[in-house]
Structure formats: C-alpha cells, structure tokens
C-alpha cells in the first residue's frame, strides 16, 4: 500500500504537505517524497523526512511508500520523473517488465511506476488527457496516479482498483488516497471510480465521467474511524483485509534459518503470545522469552527472533542489544520496518498489518499469527478469511462475575493468555489465564459461583481439556465455551476474544482505544 496527496491552490504548500503525508502515512511508511518542481525523496519515516523540508511550492504531489516492486531505497521512493512527467503511484503494474523492454530508456529505479512516467513522457501530447487515456489503456494492474507535467499548472490523475479521492475547496483542490488527508481544508469530495481520469486545478476539476460531489459530515477523528465506534473495532474488522498482504511476504530464506537453528524468541505482551503460538504451531526449535526477563536467562544465543509490532518496545530492544553483544544474529518481525528494532536486525520481516491506532494490539497480533502460518507454508487465504468471518459473526456471551479466568490446553492456552490480557487491559477487570491442566495444582481453589470462565476448546489437546472443563464446572463456575469449527479454530477464536473484550469495555463505559496507564509504544523500562 502507498499513500498519495497532491495539492493545487493558494495555501502554504508545506502546511498541506505535512498534514497530508502524516494522514496517509498509515498506508505505507518505508519511504517518502514529493515533487513541486524539484524532486525530493528519501527512505525513512515521514517525521524525519519533514524535519528537513523548509518550503514546498504549489502544485505538488507527494507519496508515502510501502515497497512492492523494488526494495526500500531512495531511488525507488516516489515520485518518479521521466522527462517532463512526474508520477506518484499506488498499486502494481503487472506488465511493467514488458513495457520497460519496449521503451529505450535508462531506468533510474527498479519500480513498476517509472514505466508509467516514461510512457506519459513518450506520448506527451498537447492535449494531455488523450495521453493519459492512451497510457492507462496500456497498463495491466492497479493504479491510483497523481501526475504533474512540467510547464502545466494542473495535477492530473487516473484510478483503477485502488482508492483515489478529489477534495474540492474554494479555489483549491486536493488529490488523495484517503479523505482524511484533506478534511481539515474541505469536506467536499469526489470518490473516483475505476476508469476515471482527469485533472484538478485550484477549485476546478475535470473527470472523464460524471461524478457527484459529496459532503463529509463529521470530524477528522470520525473520518479516521469510518463508521466504527472505536479504532479497535475498526482494526478487528480490518483483520479480514490484511490476510493477502501478510502472506505476500517471501519467507524462503527465513524458513531455512528456522529449520536449521535453535532460536530464542524475545517479545512482550501480545507479541509474546504470538511467540508461543509459533512454538505450538510449528516443530521449530524455538523458545519464547519475555523480553524484560531475557537478559537474566540468556545464555549464548546464536540466533534470536524479536517480535514487536512497534519495533520500539524498550524491553525488546535492550534484550536484542544484549544478545547482539554476545554475538547473536537477529531476525525481527515488526510493523515498522524503519524502527529501532529493524535497524538492529540482520533480517527484518515486515508484518504488513497496516497502521494500528487502538492501543490494544488486534490486527497486528493476527498478522503475527499469520506469519507463523506463512512460515510453515500454510497459506490457505480463503479458508483463513472464512475463519476470521466466523470470529466476527459469532454471538458474544455476557461476563457478569467479579473473577474471570481464561483457560485452554496446548495452543488454546495461547488464546487463553491473549484473551485474558485483552480483557483486563481494556475492561480493568482482573482476568487471568491458566493452562487448563494446571488448575488442580492450585488455581482451582479460586473457582466458585462468582467466577466466569472462558474455555477455549480447539482441536489441540481437546480430549484432556474436556476433563478439566468438568473439574471447573463441578466447582460452580459459569463456563462459556468458545466453540468454532476446527478449521483454523485459533484464528476464529482470536477475533472472538478481541470482540469479547471490546464489547465488555464499551458496556462498562471504558474507552478501548486508550486504556488507562498504557501506551501504544512502550519506550520506558
Ligand atoms: C496488548 C499490547 C501490548 C503489546 C506490548 C508489546 O494489547 O498491545 O501488550 O503487545 O506492549 O508491544 P510491541 O509488539 O510493539 O513490542
């Protein structure tokens, strides 16, 4: 995914660029760039990039990138300029290699986008709309394009299969991948449809098809959340969308390392649960450690695997640094490939979950689970999406008592740990997880009729888990069984436990997006 923002109008360019880039940063954040008559682009975070920008001319087009064709490098960052034409692009062009071969050109990048700029430059006619029409008819694939032609004050655009919107204000126009990128300036917008192309110039626009101007009613925050009550709920639902992008990561090299080495896994919180999921799911010789404890337990690791959605968790970073001092090689899995953790790693695996705003990890946890499935080459996208749907649709039960326990055996114990963490984190009700077989060694004394029990009964370890379930029921506890079909039970149950916590938090009047005392990125020890 990538983010696009373009502006034609009388405002200070820098202000619009800053706001717009930050707003679309969630769509991709390995590189940033803009064109305002001068091409400025680099790898890294939007914030770091913007620190170096002092003035921006108008019109401009700008881009945040999540690499698809061609690695993360300044030359592959957008915009791409060929002759008089500069382009930013979201999407992928399937036939770009054939098109490149047909053109006699010295390519500056490995991207599929540069070929679009080259074609537009080659066929650049007086009536540039004709040029665009011709060039997009040659492209196979998906694209949202914003284009500047030197000497022409308009910003041109074209759209197929990826989002692109126009913002139409008084004497000003915007082009963006998301409404939120221009909402502080105008609430009038046109959502372009596939096959649309045209231009904007100040408050005017032209589109090859008739499109209606709509008005967004609500505030910017609401726009970010869409129709969802909370970010967390939005992100729970987004789990359906992230499956293909998570599986698109090529793990062949990493798989070999996992097959042939003993690996310590270092992580915290929800990411730590993902580490255990990996252990239960696979036959690899891995051992999960809580990051803050790892320095006390570490021996002489050859390989460590750090899991952190933010890539900034200080416990994880410190543990990684300690292991590196001992000579360990580092693989990391993170949603932020330009994070501190990534910079410390020999191999960085992008989580590809898209930005997560709610403090409680939901879709990033799902992406971590899917990573484990990808690692063992279990990539049945359709079945997994069906399992997610089941988790989204299953009726929830009510938790009414003061004590809540989450139980399970084998990989279901991972669900129990995550269920309890999510529940206590956003409801503030004490909730604990136990391996179901451990109950009789102490915790069973806690169980009475003032106890709610959430029992995960997926296929792994089920027979014995049923015995433990009876032990709990016999003590008068109120048992809620989490039942789903066996096919990807863990995936359905993960979505379910997130919804359970979210629903209960709302019932108690808590804000699930911002639980008290917590932060999204934990940079203190
Ligand atoms: C819980 C949650 C936290 C994080 C933990 C590690 O919902 O989000 O437990 O999982 O703080 O964060 P990362 O993965 O960024 O290292």
Tab-separated table of C-alpha atoms and ligand atoms in Angstrom, residues 268-271 307-313 316 359-361 368 418 421-422 425 519-522, ligand 1:
chain	number	residue	atom	x	y	z
A	268	UNK	CA	6.492	-8.555	25.206
A	269	UNK	CA	2.751	-8.594	25.878
A	270	UNK	CA	0.662	-9.653	22.951
A	271	UNK	CA	3.753	-10.192	20.814
A	307	UNK	CA	8.684	-9.826	17.645
A	308	UNK	CA	7.422	-6.287	18.157
A	309	UNK	CA	4.673	-4.564	16.227
A	310	UNK	CA	6.027	-1.107	17.087
A	311	UNK	CA	9.693	-2.046	16.843
A	312	UNK	CA	10.252	0.463	19.661
A	313	UNK	CA	9.499	-1.528	22.839
A	316	UNK	CA	12.710	-5.925	23.483
A	359	UNK	CA	-3.622	0.727	21.978
A	360	UNK	CA	-4.675	-2.909	22.290
A	361	UNK	CA	-2.975	-4.972	19.599
A	368	UNK	CA	1.892	-12.269	13.820
A	418	UNK	CA	-4.239	-13.353	24.882
A	421	UNK	CA	-4.641	-9.837	28.546
A	422	UNK	CA	-7.028	-8.158	26.136
A	425	UNK	CA	-6.317	-4.382	29.549
A	519	UNK	CA	0.678	3.483	25.613
A	520	UNK	CA	0.888	2.048	22.144
A	521	UNK	CA	4.621	2.073	22.052
A	522	UNK	CA	6.298	1.282	25.376
B	1	LIG	C1	-1.585	-5.539	24.373
B	1	LIG	C2	-0.482	-4.863	23.725
B	1	LIG	C3	0.845	-4.922	24.382
B	1	LIG	C4	1.966	-5.006	23.364
B	1	LIG	C5	3.331	-4.925	24.042
B	1	LIG	C6	4.474	-5.123	23.056
B	1	LIG	O1	-2.790	-5.392	23.652
B	1	LIG	O2	-0.644	-4.257	22.704
B	1	LIG	O3	0.913	-5.992	25.272
B	1	LIG	O4	1.839	-6.222	22.674
B	1	LIG	O5	3.473	-3.679	24.675
B	1	LIG	O6	4.413	-4.203	22.040
B	1	LIG	P1	5.224	-4.388	20.704
B	1	LIG	O7	4.638	-5.538	19.965
B	1	LIG	O8	5.094	-3.093	19.973
B	1	LIG	O9	6.653	-4.664	21.096
